[in-house]
Amino acid sequence: MNTRKKKRIRLSKFGKIFIGGTILGIIILVYLINTITYRMSDEYKLLDKGYNKSDVETILKKTKNNEEQLDKIKELRYNRIIPKLLTQRYFIFKNLDRYLNYANKHRDLSVKDVVTMVNVNRDYEYYTHVENTDTSKGDLILVNKYHKLNKNFQPDQIVEISSQYAYEGQQISKKVYEAYRSMWNAANKEGLTLIVTSSYRDYQSQDEVWNSIANSTGEEDADSRAARAGHSEHQTGLALDIVTYNSYNNEFDQTEEFKWLQKNAHKYGFILRFPKGKEDITGYSYESWHYRYVGKDVATKIHDLGITYDEYYAYYLEK
Ligand SMILES: [Zn+2]
């Protein structure tokens, strides 16, 4: 009995020192591991770069599950607008370097505008960085100063527009014609009359339009007044210039017909393609008469979001 008791006490004493030492060792080890792990963490690296707590939170949240994107931000020098860019609705990660560049050159612009402009390629000069547009997009083909149709592109099922709805000799895609007639009838029921002044134009005729201006008043003037061949939406067979009788193009927005289209065109699949106040984005002067068919769903979405087709395409279709 006695010896056993002594033995136990001795062991405990020894054990206490041993256990105490071990615990202390573990605490130090855990502390060291934690410190090293933290110093290797994304959070530490971002704070170390100069981002504040809330910036870091934003960056980690927005790049969640995307190691590559996070690495990219870690590689870049500290830039206070990166977290702001990440929270923009139409931010597209692959454009990050371009946003930063553009913001640097245009310090007066808001971060939101930087995103918009770069998304629609406005960090590039017109007609530079031109790509052949993706014609597999069908009704959603994008044609602008950066996306072109080739010489041979012709829409299928081009039909004549009856003189009830248009001036002589107008042609358009069959599907667009049907949508336009429904729209025409709805407007007509309210005592309004629409009329098409221009519709499908092939590559050749667009080339002639542009060249005839260029030959008389120069290329710069031609670019400000007409699209270059391959860059006109009229070649898609999806665009209509619509006015009413006794109204010139540039007076059309004073008419009841225009007001009606503003409220209703999207219900028939049409959008006002070059709106007022969006000239910098679309690259075109305001054209109250130029309507583009994109189908009801997309037209409604664009109408509700209040964005241009160029923006819509970049974010929803090309991204
Ligand atoms: Zn037009």
PDB file of C-alpha atoms and ligand atoms in Angstrom:
ATOM      1  CA  MET A   1       0.000   0.000   0.000  1.00  0.00           C
ATOM      2  CA  ASN A   2       2.663   2.468   1.208  1.00  0.00           C
ATOM      3  CA  THR A   3       5.136   1.971  -1.563  1.00  0.00           C
ATOM      4  CA  ARG A   4       2.410   2.280  -4.153  1.00  0.00           C
ATOM      5  CA  LYS A   5       1.324   5.623  -2.685  1.00  0.00           C
ATOM      6  CA  LYS A   6       4.883   7.007  -2.680  1.00  0.00           C
ATOM      7  CA  LYS A   7       5.387   5.870  -6.225  1.00  0.00           C
ATOM      8  CA  ARG A   8       2.205   7.621  -7.313  1.00  0.00           C
ATOM      9  CA  ILE A   9       3.268  10.913  -5.701  1.00  0.00           C
ATOM     10  CA  ARG A  10       6.677  10.715  -7.287  1.00  0.00           C
ATOM     11  CA  LEU A  11       5.152  10.059 -10.664  1.00  0.00           C
ATOM     12  CA  SER A  12       2.729  12.941 -10.283  1.00  0.00           C
ATOM     13  CA  LYS A  13       5.502  15.363  -9.434  1.00  0.00           C
ATOM     14  CA  PHE A  14       7.471  14.251 -12.388  1.00  0.00           C
ATOM     15  CA  GLY A  15       4.322  14.161 -14.463  1.00  0.00           C
ATOM     16  CA  LYS A  16       3.398  17.729 -13.487  1.00  0.00           C
ATOM     17  CA  ILE A  17       6.659  19.128 -14.767  1.00  0.00           C
ATOM     18  CA  PHE A  18       6.422  16.997 -17.849  1.00  0.00           C
ATOM     19  CA  ILE A  19       2.830  17.891 -18.568  1.00  0.00           C
ATOM     20  CA  GLY A  20       3.418  21.560 -17.789  1.00  0.00           C
ATOM     21  CA  GLY A  21       6.358  21.665 -20.137  1.00  0.00           C
ATOM     22  CA  THR A  22       4.450  19.875 -22.813  1.00  0.00           C
ATOM     23  CA  ILE A  23       1.499  22.242 -22.565  1.00  0.00           C
ATOM     24  CA  LEU A  24       3.762  25.254 -22.729  1.00  0.00           C
ATOM     25  CA  GLY A  25       5.509  23.736 -25.719  1.00  0.00           C
ATOM     26  CA  ILE A  26       2.210  23.107 -27.439  1.00  0.00           C
ATOM     27  CA  ILE A  27       1.049  26.651 -26.730  1.00  0.00           C
ATOM     28  CA  ILE A  28       4.244  28.079 -28.219  1.00  0.00           C
ATOM     29  CA  LEU A  29       3.989  25.751 -31.189  1.00  0.00           C
ATOM     30  CA  VAL A  30       0.341  26.584 -31.814  1.00  0.00           C
ATOM     31  CA  TYR A  31       1.182  30.263 -31.534  1.00  0.00           C
ATOM     32  CA  LEU A  32       4.036  29.910 -34.011  1.00  0.00           C
ATOM     33  CA  ILE A  33       1.955  27.876 -36.442  1.00  0.00           C
ATOM     34  CA  ASN A  34      -0.870  30.381 -36.198  1.00  0.00           C
ATOM     35  CA  THR A  35       1.436  33.294 -36.783  1.00  0.00           C
ATOM     36  CA  ILE A  36       3.123  31.651 -39.727  1.00  0.00           C
ATOM     37  CA  THR A  37      -0.211  30.501 -41.187  1.00  0.00           C
ATOM     38  CA  TYR A  38      -1.682  33.976 -40.771  1.00  0.00           C
ATOM     39  CA  ARG A  39       1.321  35.556 -42.419  1.00  0.00           C
ATOM     40  CA  MET A  40       0.812  33.200 -45.328  1.00  0.00           C
ATOM     41  CA  SER A  41      -2.922  33.935 -45.485  1.00  0.00           C
ATOM     42  CA  ASP A  42      -4.597  35.953 -48.212  1.00  0.00           C
ATOM     43  CA  GLU A  43      -5.943  38.328 -45.615  1.00  0.00           C
ATOM     44  CA  TYR A  44      -2.479  39.159 -44.277  1.00  0.00           C
ATOM     45  CA  LYS A  45      -1.013  39.554 -47.751  1.00  0.00           C
ATOM     46  CA  LEU A  46      -3.769  41.957 -48.787  1.00  0.00           C
ATOM     47  CA  LEU A  47      -3.529  43.985 -45.572  1.00  0.00           C
ATOM     48  CA  ASP A  48       0.212  44.068 -46.059  1.00  0.00           C
ATOM     49  CA  LYS A  49      -0.290  45.505 -49.546  1.00  0.00           C
ATOM     50  CA  GLY A  50      -2.203  48.405 -48.066  1.00  0.00           C
ATOM     51  CA  TYR A  51      -5.839  47.389 -48.299  1.00  0.00           C
ATOM     52  CA  ASN A  52      -7.949  48.051 -45.225  1.00  0.00           C
ATOM     53  CA  LYS A  53     -10.103  45.469 -43.429  1.00  0.00           C
ATOM     54  CA  SER A  54     -13.231  46.219 -45.407  1.00  0.00           C
ATOM     55  CA  ASP A  55     -11.348  46.224 -48.742  1.00  0.00           C
ATOM     56  CA  VAL A  56      -9.928  42.826 -47.863  1.00  0.00           C
ATOM     57  CA  GLU A  57     -13.360  41.527 -47.002  1.00  0.00           C
ATOM     58  CA  THR A  58     -14.662  42.747 -50.371  1.00  0.00           C
ATOM     59  CA  ILE A  59     -11.768  41.245 -52.314  1.00  0.00           C
ATOM     60  CA  LEU A  60     -12.055  37.873 -50.602  1.00  0.00           C
ATOM     61  CA  LYS A  61     -15.811  37.781 -50.992  1.00  0.00           C
ATOM     62  CA  LYS A  62     -15.780  38.754 -54.673  1.00  0.00           C
ATOM     63  CA  THR A  63     -13.029  36.316 -55.624  1.00  0.00           C
ATOM     64  CA  LYS A  64     -14.414  33.493 -53.522  1.00  0.00           C
ATOM     65  CA  ASN A  65     -13.792  30.111 -55.151  1.00  0.00           C
ATOM     66  CA  ASN A  66     -11.615  31.708 -57.771  1.00  0.00           C
ATOM     67  CA  GLU A  67      -7.970  31.242 -56.859  1.00  0.00           C
ATOM     68  CA  GLU A  68      -6.811  32.657 -60.176  1.00  0.00           C
ATOM     69  CA  GLN A  69      -8.628  35.964 -59.694  1.00  0.00           C
ATOM     70  CA  LEU A  70      -7.372  36.334 -56.150  1.00  0.00           C
ATOM     71  CA  ASP A  71      -3.805  35.597 -57.277  1.00  0.00           C
ATOM     72  CA  LYS A  72      -4.126  38.235 -59.955  1.00  0.00           C
ATOM     73  CA  ILE A  73      -5.107  40.867 -57.373  1.00  0.00           C
ATOM     74  CA  LYS A  74      -2.277  39.757 -55.100  1.00  0.00           C
ATOM     75  CA  GLU A  75       0.167  40.170 -57.980  1.00  0.00           C
ATOM     76  CA  LEU A  76      -1.016  43.685 -58.794  1.00  0.00           C
ATOM     77  CA  ARG A  77       0.294  46.695 -56.911  1.00  0.00           C
ATOM     78  CA  TYR A  78      -2.069  48.227 -54.372  1.00  0.00           C
ATOM     79  CA  ASN A  79      -4.770  50.202 -56.131  1.00  0.00           C
ATOM     80  CA  ARG A  80      -7.525  51.789 -54.093  1.00  0.00           C
ATOM     81  CA  ILE A  81     -10.072  51.395 -56.875  1.00  0.00           C
ATOM     82  CA  ILE A  82      -9.785  47.605 -57.163  1.00  0.00           C
ATOM     83  CA  PRO A  83     -12.270  46.934 -54.333  1.00  0.00           C
ATOM     84  CA  LYS A  84     -14.614  49.556 -55.793  1.00  0.00           C
ATOM     85  CA  LEU A  85     -14.407  47.955 -59.244  1.00  0.00           C
ATOM     86  CA  LEU A  86     -15.211  44.546 -57.799  1.00  0.00           C
ATOM     87  CA  THR A  87     -18.516  45.757 -56.413  1.00  0.00           C
ATOM     88  CA  GLN A  88     -19.741  47.276 -59.680  1.00  0.00           C
ATOM     89  CA  ARG A  89     -22.748  45.521 -61.128  1.00  0.00           C
ATOM     90  CA  TYR A  90     -21.270  45.103 -64.607  1.00  0.00           C
ATOM     91  CA  PHE A  91     -17.688  44.383 -63.564  1.00  0.00           C
ATOM     92  CA  ILE A  92     -16.035  41.767 -65.796  1.00  0.00           C
ATOM     93  CA  PHE A  93     -12.881  40.309 -64.295  1.00  0.00           C
ATOM     94  CA  LYS A  94     -11.024  39.792 -67.554  1.00  0.00           C
ATOM     95  CA  ASN A  95     -11.171  43.553 -68.114  1.00  0.00           C
ATOM     96  CA  LEU A  96      -9.436  44.396 -64.816  1.00  0.00           C
ATOM     97  CA  ASP A  97      -6.180  45.685 -66.307  1.00  0.00           C
ATOM     98  CA  ARG A  98      -8.081  47.755 -68.854  1.00  0.00           C
ATOM     99  CA  TYR A  99     -10.295  49.302 -66.152  1.00  0.00           C
ATOM    100  CA  LEU A 100      -7.234  50.276 -64.124  1.00  0.00           C
ATOM    101  CA  ASN A 101      -5.557  51.774 -67.154  1.00  0.00           C
ATOM    102  CA  TYR A 102      -8.626  53.678 -68.226  1.00  0.00           C
ATOM    103  CA  ALA A 103      -9.321  54.957 -64.700  1.00  0.00           C
ATOM    104  CA  ASN A 104      -5.752  56.169 -64.514  1.00  0.00           C
ATOM    105  CA  LYS A 105      -6.157  58.149 -67.723  1.00  0.00           C
ATOM    106  CA  HIS A 106      -9.633  59.457 -66.886  1.00  0.00           C
ATOM    107  CA  ARG A 107      -9.497  60.449 -63.262  1.00  0.00           C
ATOM    108  CA  ASP A 108     -12.654  62.527 -63.538  1.00  0.00           C
ATOM    109  CA  LEU A 109     -14.770  59.457 -64.335  1.00  0.00           C
ATOM    110  CA  SER A 110     -16.661  57.476 -61.715  1.00  0.00           C
ATOM    111  CA  VAL A 111     -15.725  53.826 -61.255  1.00  0.00           C
ATOM    112  CA  LYS A 112     -19.135  52.914 -62.644  1.00  0.00           C
ATOM    113  CA  ASP A 113     -18.449  54.856 -65.853  1.00  0.00           C
ATOM    114  CA  VAL A 114     -14.999  53.311 -66.167  1.00  0.00           C
ATOM    115  CA  VAL A 115     -16.590  49.851 -66.135  1.00  0.00           C
ATOM    116  CA  THR A 116     -19.202  50.884 -68.689  1.00  0.00           C
ATOM    117  CA  MET A 117     -16.745  52.467 -71.093  1.00  0.00           C
ATOM    118  CA  VAL A 118     -14.243  49.614 -71.021  1.00  0.00           C
ATOM    119  CA  ASN A 119     -16.965  46.980 -71.333  1.00  0.00           C
ATOM    120  CA  VAL A 120     -17.992  48.547 -74.632  1.00  0.00           C
ATOM    121  CA  ASN A 121     -14.363  48.924 -75.791  1.00  0.00           C
ATOM    122  CA  ARG A 122     -14.288  52.685 -75.549  1.00  0.00           C
ATOM    123  CA  ASP A 123     -10.770  52.492 -74.151  1.00  0.00           C
ATOM    124  CA  TYR A 124      -9.875  51.711 -77.780  1.00  0.00           C
ATOM    125  CA  GLU A 125     -10.194  54.188 -80.636  1.00  0.00           C
ATOM    126  CA  TYR A 126     -13.101  53.618 -83.024  1.00  0.00           C
ATOM    127  CA  TYR A 127     -12.450  51.003 -85.680  1.00  0.00           C
ATOM    128  CA  THR A 128      -9.321  49.757 -83.929  1.00  0.00           C
ATOM    129  CA  HIS A 129      -9.484  46.319 -82.302  1.00  0.00           C
ATOM    130  CA  VAL A 130     -12.178  45.293 -84.764  1.00  0.00           C
ATOM    131  CA  GLU A 131     -13.393  41.711 -84.514  1.00  0.00           C
ATOM    132  CA  ASN A 132     -15.597  39.720 -86.816  1.00  0.00           C
ATOM    133  CA  THR A 133     -18.803  39.541 -84.873  1.00  0.00           C
ATOM    134  CA  ASP A 134     -20.195  36.217 -83.702  1.00  0.00           C
ATOM    135  CA  THR A 135     -22.950  35.595 -86.223  1.00  0.00           C
ATOM    136  CA  SER A 136     -24.091  32.475 -84.381  1.00  0.00           C
ATOM    137  CA  LYS A 137     -25.795  34.870 -81.954  1.00  0.00           C
ATOM    138  CA  GLY A 138     -28.659  35.147 -84.463  1.00  0.00           C
ATOM    139  CA  ASP A 139     -31.091  37.920 -83.495  1.00  0.00           C
ATOM    140  CA  LEU A 140     -28.576  39.021 -80.888  1.00  0.00           C
ATOM    141  CA  ILE A 141     -25.686  39.751 -83.250  1.00  0.00           C
ATOM    142  CA  LEU A 142     -23.682  42.759 -82.101  1.00  0.00           C
ATOM    143  CA  VAL A 143     -22.617  45.220 -84.769  1.00  0.00           C
ATOM    144  CA  ASN A 144     -20.816  48.405 -83.791  1.00  0.00           C
ATOM    145  CA  LYS A 145     -17.515  50.181 -84.332  1.00  0.00           C
ATOM    146  CA  TYR A 146     -15.613  47.237 -82.851  1.00  0.00           C
ATOM    147  CA  HIS A 147     -17.671  44.320 -84.186  1.00  0.00           C
ATOM    148  CA  LYS A 148     -18.185  43.843 -87.892  1.00  0.00           C
ATOM    149  CA  LEU A 149     -19.996  41.670 -90.368  1.00  0.00           C
ATOM    150  CA  ASN A 150     -18.072  40.414 -93.346  1.00  0.00           C
ATOM    151  CA  LYS A 151     -18.782  41.342 -96.928  1.00  0.00           C
ATOM    152  CA  ASN A 152     -20.728  38.178 -97.597  1.00  0.00           C
ATOM    153  CA  PHE A 153     -22.996  38.239 -94.591  1.00  0.00           C
ATOM    154  CA  GLN A 154     -26.622  38.235 -95.608  1.00  0.00           C
ATOM    155  CA  PRO A 155     -29.535  37.660 -93.257  1.00  0.00           C
ATOM    156  CA  ASP A 156     -31.832  34.806 -94.201  1.00  0.00           C
ATOM    157  CA  GLN A 157     -35.419  35.290 -95.219  1.00  0.00           C
ATOM    158  CA  ILE A 158     -35.347  38.894 -96.317  1.00  0.00           C
ATOM    159  CA  VAL A 159     -38.824  40.048 -97.384  1.00  0.00           C
ATOM    160  CA  GLU A 160     -40.358  43.179 -98.901  1.00  0.00           C
ATOM    161  CA  ILE A 161     -42.201  45.497 -96.535  1.00  0.00           C
ATOM    162  CA  SER A 162     -45.655  46.410 -97.787  1.00  0.00           C
ATOM    163  CA  SER A 163     -46.217  50.089 -98.635  1.00  0.00           C
ATOM    164  CA  GLN A 164     -48.769  50.252 -95.842  1.00  0.00           C
ATOM    165  CA  TYR A 165     -45.889  50.166 -93.347  1.00  0.00           C
ATOM    166  CA  ALA A 166     -42.932  51.652 -95.165  1.00  0.00           C
ATOM    167  CA  TYR A 167     -41.725  53.833 -97.990  1.00  0.00           C
ATOM    168  CA  GLU A 168     -41.088  52.086-101.306  1.00  0.00           C
ATOM    169  CA  GLY A 169     -38.548  49.344-101.712  1.00  0.00           C
ATOM    170  CA  GLN A 170     -37.841  48.462 -98.085  1.00  0.00           C
ATOM    171  CA  GLN A 171     -36.777  44.953 -97.085  1.00  0.00           C
ATOM    172  CA  ILE A 172     -36.299  43.273 -93.717  1.00  0.00           C
ATOM    173  CA  SER A 173     -35.960  39.847 -92.035  1.00  0.00           C
ATOM    174  CA  LYS A 174     -39.235  37.986 -92.034  1.00  0.00           C
ATOM    175  CA  LYS A 175     -39.272  37.621 -88.263  1.00  0.00           C
ATOM    176  CA  VAL A 176     -38.648  41.349 -87.791  1.00  0.00           C
ATOM    177  CA  TYR A 177     -41.369  42.167 -90.290  1.00  0.00           C
ATOM    178  CA  GLU A 178     -43.889  40.169 -88.272  1.00  0.00           C
ATOM    179  CA  ALA A 179     -42.870  41.874 -85.025  1.00  0.00           C
ATOM    180  CA  TYR A 180     -42.995  45.282 -86.701  1.00  0.00           C
ATOM    181  CA  ARG A 181     -46.472  44.659 -88.094  1.00  0.00           C
ATOM    182  CA  SER A 182     -47.805  43.742 -84.633  1.00  0.00           C
ATOM    183  CA  MET A 183     -46.240  46.908 -83.283  1.00  0.00           C
ATOM    184  CA  TRP A 184     -47.597  48.965 -86.171  1.00  0.00           C
ATOM    185  CA  ASN A 185     -51.105  47.626 -85.555  1.00  0.00           C
ATOM    186  CA  ALA A 186     -50.971  48.313 -81.817  1.00  0.00           C
ATOM    187  CA  ALA A 187     -49.845  51.889 -82.457  1.00  0.00           C
ATOM    188  CA  ASN A 188     -52.454  52.272 -85.160  1.00  0.00           C
ATOM    189  CA  LYS A 189     -55.222  51.295 -82.742  1.00  0.00           C
ATOM    190  CA  GLU A 190     -54.247  54.344 -80.733  1.00  0.00           C
ATOM    191  CA  GLY A 191     -54.460  56.554 -83.802  1.00  0.00           C
ATOM    192  CA  LEU A 192     -50.713  56.612 -84.480  1.00  0.00           C
ATOM    193  CA  THR A 193     -48.934  55.773 -87.723  1.00  0.00           C
ATOM    194  CA  LEU A 194     -45.433  54.416 -88.028  1.00  0.00           C
ATOM    195  CA  ILE A 195     -43.485  54.319 -91.251  1.00  0.00           C
ATOM    196  CA  VAL A 196     -40.158  52.716 -92.109  1.00  0.00           C
ATOM    197  CA  THR A 197     -37.729  54.932 -93.995  1.00  0.00           C
ATOM    198  CA  SER A 198     -34.756  52.619 -94.072  1.00  0.00           C
ATOM    199  CA  SER A 199     -34.252  48.946 -93.378  1.00  0.00           C
ATOM    200  CA  TYR A 200     -31.985  46.207 -94.716  1.00  0.00           C
ATOM    201  CA  ARG A 201     -28.893  47.500 -96.488  1.00  0.00           C
ATOM    202  CA  ASP A 202     -26.210  45.206 -97.817  1.00  0.00           C
ATOM    203  CA  TYR A 203     -22.465  45.658 -97.396  1.00  0.00           C
ATOM    204  CA  GLN A 204     -22.071  47.147-100.846  1.00  0.00           C
ATOM    205  CA  SER A 205     -24.627  49.887-100.418  1.00  0.00           C
ATOM    206  CA  GLN A 206     -23.264  50.842 -96.988  1.00  0.00           C
ATOM    207  CA  ASP A 207     -19.826  51.055 -98.574  1.00  0.00           C
ATOM    208  CA  GLU A 208     -21.217  53.396-101.221  1.00  0.00           C
ATOM    209  CA  VAL A 209     -22.886  55.623 -98.627  1.00  0.00           C
ATOM    210  CA  TRP A 210     -19.687  55.945 -96.587  1.00  0.00           C
ATOM    211  CA  ASN A 211     -17.444  56.453 -99.598  1.00  0.00           C
ATOM    212  CA  SER A 212     -19.590  59.110-101.174  1.00  0.00           C
ATOM    213  CA  ILE A 213     -19.386  61.212 -97.993  1.00  0.00           C
ATOM    214  CA  ALA A 214     -15.686  60.480 -97.567  1.00  0.00           C
ATOM    215  CA  ASN A 215     -14.974  61.555-101.134  1.00  0.00           C
ATOM    216  CA  SER A 216     -16.724  64.868-100.747  1.00  0.00           C
ATOM    217  CA  THR A 217     -16.013  65.935 -97.156  1.00  0.00           C
ATOM    218  CA  GLY A 218     -13.384  63.535 -95.880  1.00  0.00           C
ATOM    219  CA  GLU A 219     -13.152  60.351 -93.850  1.00  0.00           C
ATOM    220  CA  GLU A 220     -13.629  62.007 -90.496  1.00  0.00           C
ATOM    221  CA  ASP A 221     -16.893  63.514 -91.576  1.00  0.00           C
ATOM    222  CA  ALA A 222     -17.961  60.211 -93.140  1.00  0.00           C
ATOM    223  CA  ASP A 223     -17.280  58.432 -89.835  1.00  0.00           C
ATOM    224  CA  SER A 224     -19.371  60.924 -87.931  1.00  0.00           C
ATOM    225  CA  ARG A 225     -22.330  60.520 -90.257  1.00  0.00           C
ATOM    226  CA  ALA A 226     -22.341  56.905 -91.407  1.00  0.00           C
ATOM    227  CA  ALA A 227     -21.086  53.525 -90.328  1.00  0.00           C
ATOM    228  CA  ARG A 228     -18.301  51.964 -92.335  1.00  0.00           C
ATOM    229  CA  ALA A 229     -19.239  48.956 -94.441  1.00  0.00           C
ATOM    230  CA  GLY A 230     -19.691  45.875 -92.265  1.00  0.00           C
ATOM    231  CA  HIS A 231     -20.302  48.061 -89.222  1.00  0.00           C
ATOM    232  CA  SER A 232     -23.915  49.023 -89.920  1.00  0.00           C
ATOM    233  CA  GLU A 233     -26.704  47.307 -88.063  1.00  0.00           C
ATOM    234  CA  HIS A 234     -28.791  47.672 -91.184  1.00  0.00           C
ATOM    235  CA  GLN A 235     -26.766  44.835 -92.734  1.00  0.00           C
ATOM    236  CA  THR A 236     -28.138  42.445 -90.089  1.00  0.00           C
ATOM    237  CA  GLY A 237     -31.694  42.793 -91.393  1.00  0.00           C
ATOM    238  CA  LEU A 238     -32.681  43.471 -87.785  1.00  0.00           C
ATOM    239  CA  ALA A 239     -32.691  47.275 -87.784  1.00  0.00           C
ATOM    240  CA  LEU A 240     -35.403  49.657 -88.896  1.00  0.00           C
ATOM    241  CA  ASP A 241     -35.445  53.423 -89.152  1.00  0.00           C
ATOM    242  CA  ILE A 242     -38.955  54.352 -88.075  1.00  0.00           C
ATOM    243  CA  VAL A 243     -40.641  57.749 -88.192  1.00  0.00           C
ATOM    244  CA  THR A 244     -44.153  58.946 -88.884  1.00  0.00           C
ATOM    245  CA  TYR A 245     -45.544  60.794 -91.908  1.00  0.00           C
ATOM    246  CA  ASN A 246     -44.503  64.426 -92.153  1.00  0.00           C
ATOM    247  CA  SER A 247     -41.638  63.921 -89.753  1.00  0.00           C
ATOM    248  CA  TYR A 248     -37.952  64.009 -90.546  1.00  0.00           C
ATOM    249  CA  ASN A 249     -35.616  61.728 -88.649  1.00  0.00           C
ATOM    250  CA  ASN A 250     -34.264  64.425 -86.390  1.00  0.00           C
ATOM    251  CA  GLU A 251     -37.712  65.730 -85.475  1.00  0.00           C
ATOM    252  CA  PHE A 252     -39.168  62.343 -84.780  1.00  0.00           C
ATOM    253  CA  ASP A 253     -38.635  62.546 -81.036  1.00  0.00           C
ATOM    254  CA  GLN A 254     -41.137  65.420 -80.881  1.00  0.00           C
ATOM    255  CA  THR A 255     -43.973  63.167 -82.029  1.00  0.00           C
ATOM    256  CA  GLU A 256     -46.592  61.098 -80.243  1.00  0.00           C
ATOM    257  CA  GLU A 257     -45.378  58.091 -82.212  1.00  0.00           C
ATOM    258  CA  PHE A 258     -41.939  58.403 -80.644  1.00  0.00           C
ATOM    259  CA  LYS A 259     -43.403  58.674 -77.160  1.00  0.00           C
ATOM    260  CA  TRP A 260     -45.474  55.584 -77.841  1.00  0.00           C
ATOM    261  CA  LEU A 261     -42.399  53.653 -79.015  1.00  0.00           C
ATOM    262  CA  GLN A 262     -40.497  54.668 -75.886  1.00  0.00           C
ATOM    263  CA  LYS A 263     -43.197  53.013 -73.802  1.00  0.00           C
ATOM    264  CA  ASN A 264     -44.028  50.066 -76.012  1.00  0.00           C
ATOM    265  CA  ALA A 265     -41.328  49.071 -78.519  1.00  0.00           C
ATOM    266  CA  HIS A 266     -39.764  46.525 -76.155  1.00  0.00           C
ATOM    267  CA  LYS A 267     -43.038  44.612 -75.953  1.00  0.00           C
ATOM    268  CA  TYR A 268     -42.580  43.804 -79.638  1.00  0.00           C
ATOM    269  CA  GLY A 269     -38.870  43.039 -79.357  1.00  0.00           C
ATOM    270  CA  PHE A 270     -37.423  46.404 -80.385  1.00  0.00           C
ATOM    271  CA  ILE A 271     -35.007  48.711 -78.602  1.00  0.00           C
ATOM    272  CA  LEU A 272     -33.961  52.285 -79.278  1.00  0.00           C
ATOM    273  CA  ARG A 273     -30.407  51.530 -80.250  1.00  0.00           C
ATOM    274  CA  PHE A 274     -28.686  54.924 -79.919  1.00  0.00           C
ATOM    275  CA  PRO A 275     -30.364  56.741 -77.018  1.00  0.00           C
ATOM    276  CA  LYS A 276     -29.878  60.318 -75.950  1.00  0.00           C
ATOM    277  CA  GLY A 277     -27.155  60.784 -73.363  1.00  0.00           C
ATOM    278  CA  LYS A 278     -25.513  57.474 -74.251  1.00  0.00           C
ATOM    279  CA  GLU A 279     -23.506  58.744 -77.226  1.00  0.00           C
ATOM    280  CA  ASP A 280     -20.164  58.009 -75.551  1.00  0.00           C
ATOM    281  CA  ILE A 281     -21.198  54.434 -74.953  1.00  0.00           C
ATOM    282  CA  THR A 282     -22.771  53.549 -78.296  1.00  0.00           C
ATOM    283  CA  GLY A 283     -20.341  55.647 -80.334  1.00  0.00           C
ATOM    284  CA  TYR A 284     -23.280  57.139 -82.240  1.00  0.00           C
ATOM    285  CA  SER A 285     -25.193  60.391 -82.108  1.00  0.00           C
ATOM    286  CA  TYR A 286     -28.670  60.157 -80.672  1.00  0.00           C
ATOM    287  CA  GLU A 287     -31.006  58.573 -83.254  1.00  0.00           C
ATOM    288  CA  SER A 288     -34.629  58.654 -82.155  1.00  0.00           C
ATOM    289  CA  TRP A 289     -35.596  56.739 -85.316  1.00  0.00           C
ATOM    290  CA  HIS A 290     -33.235  53.749 -85.292  1.00  0.00           C
ATOM    291  CA  TYR A 291     -34.776  50.623 -83.740  1.00  0.00           C
ATOM    292  CA  ARG A 292     -33.116  47.271 -83.395  1.00  0.00           C
ATOM    293  CA  TYR A 293     -34.911  43.951 -83.072  1.00  0.00           C
ATOM    294  CA  VAL A 294     -33.528  41.704 -80.316  1.00  0.00           C
ATOM    295  CA  GLY A 295     -36.662  39.744 -79.370  1.00  0.00           C
ATOM    296  CA  LYS A 296     -39.137  40.467 -76.588  1.00  0.00           C
ATOM    297  CA  ASP A 297     -37.225  39.024 -73.646  1.00  0.00           C
ATOM    298  CA  VAL A 298     -33.966  40.814 -74.270  1.00  0.00           C
ATOM    299  CA  ALA A 299     -35.689  44.043 -75.322  1.00  0.00           C
ATOM    300  CA  THR A 300     -37.686  44.032 -72.093  1.00  0.00           C
ATOM    301  CA  LYS A 301     -34.597  43.365 -70.003  1.00  0.00           C
ATOM    302  CA  ILE A 302     -32.681  46.183 -71.697  1.00  0.00           C
ATOM    303  CA  HIS A 303     -35.644  48.521 -71.307  1.00  0.00           C
ATOM    304  CA  ASP A 304     -35.959  47.698 -67.613  1.00  0.00           C
ATOM    305  CA  LEU A 305     -32.228  47.903 -66.887  1.00  0.00           C
ATOM    306  CA  GLY A 306     -31.919  51.170 -68.797  1.00  0.00           C
ATOM    307  CA  ILE A 307     -28.682  50.155 -70.498  1.00  0.00           C
ATOM    308  CA  THR A 308     -27.510  50.181 -74.108  1.00  0.00           C
ATOM    309  CA  TYR A 309     -27.270  47.077 -76.247  1.00  0.00           C
ATOM    310  CA  ASP A 310     -23.479  47.338 -76.275  1.00  0.00           C
ATOM    311  CA  GLU A 311     -23.436  47.126 -72.471  1.00  0.00           C
ATOM    312  CA  TYR A 312     -25.968  44.330 -72.396  1.00  0.00           C
ATOM    313  CA  TYR A 313     -23.999  42.285 -74.903  1.00  0.00           C
ATOM    314  CA  ALA A 314     -20.674  42.716 -73.105  1.00  0.00           C
ATOM    315  CA  TYR A 315     -22.053  41.639 -69.770  1.00  0.00           C
ATOM    316  CA  TYR A 316     -24.736  39.091 -70.532  1.00  0.00           C
ATOM    317  CA  LEU A 317     -23.738  37.580 -73.861  1.00  0.00           C
ATOM    318  CA  GLU A 318     -20.005  37.907 -74.319  1.00  0.00           C
ATOM    319  CA  LYS A 319     -18.693  37.665 -70.759  1.00  0.00           C
TER     320      LYS A 319
HETATM  321 ZN    ZN B   1     -30.704  53.329 -88.868  1.00  0.00          ZN
END
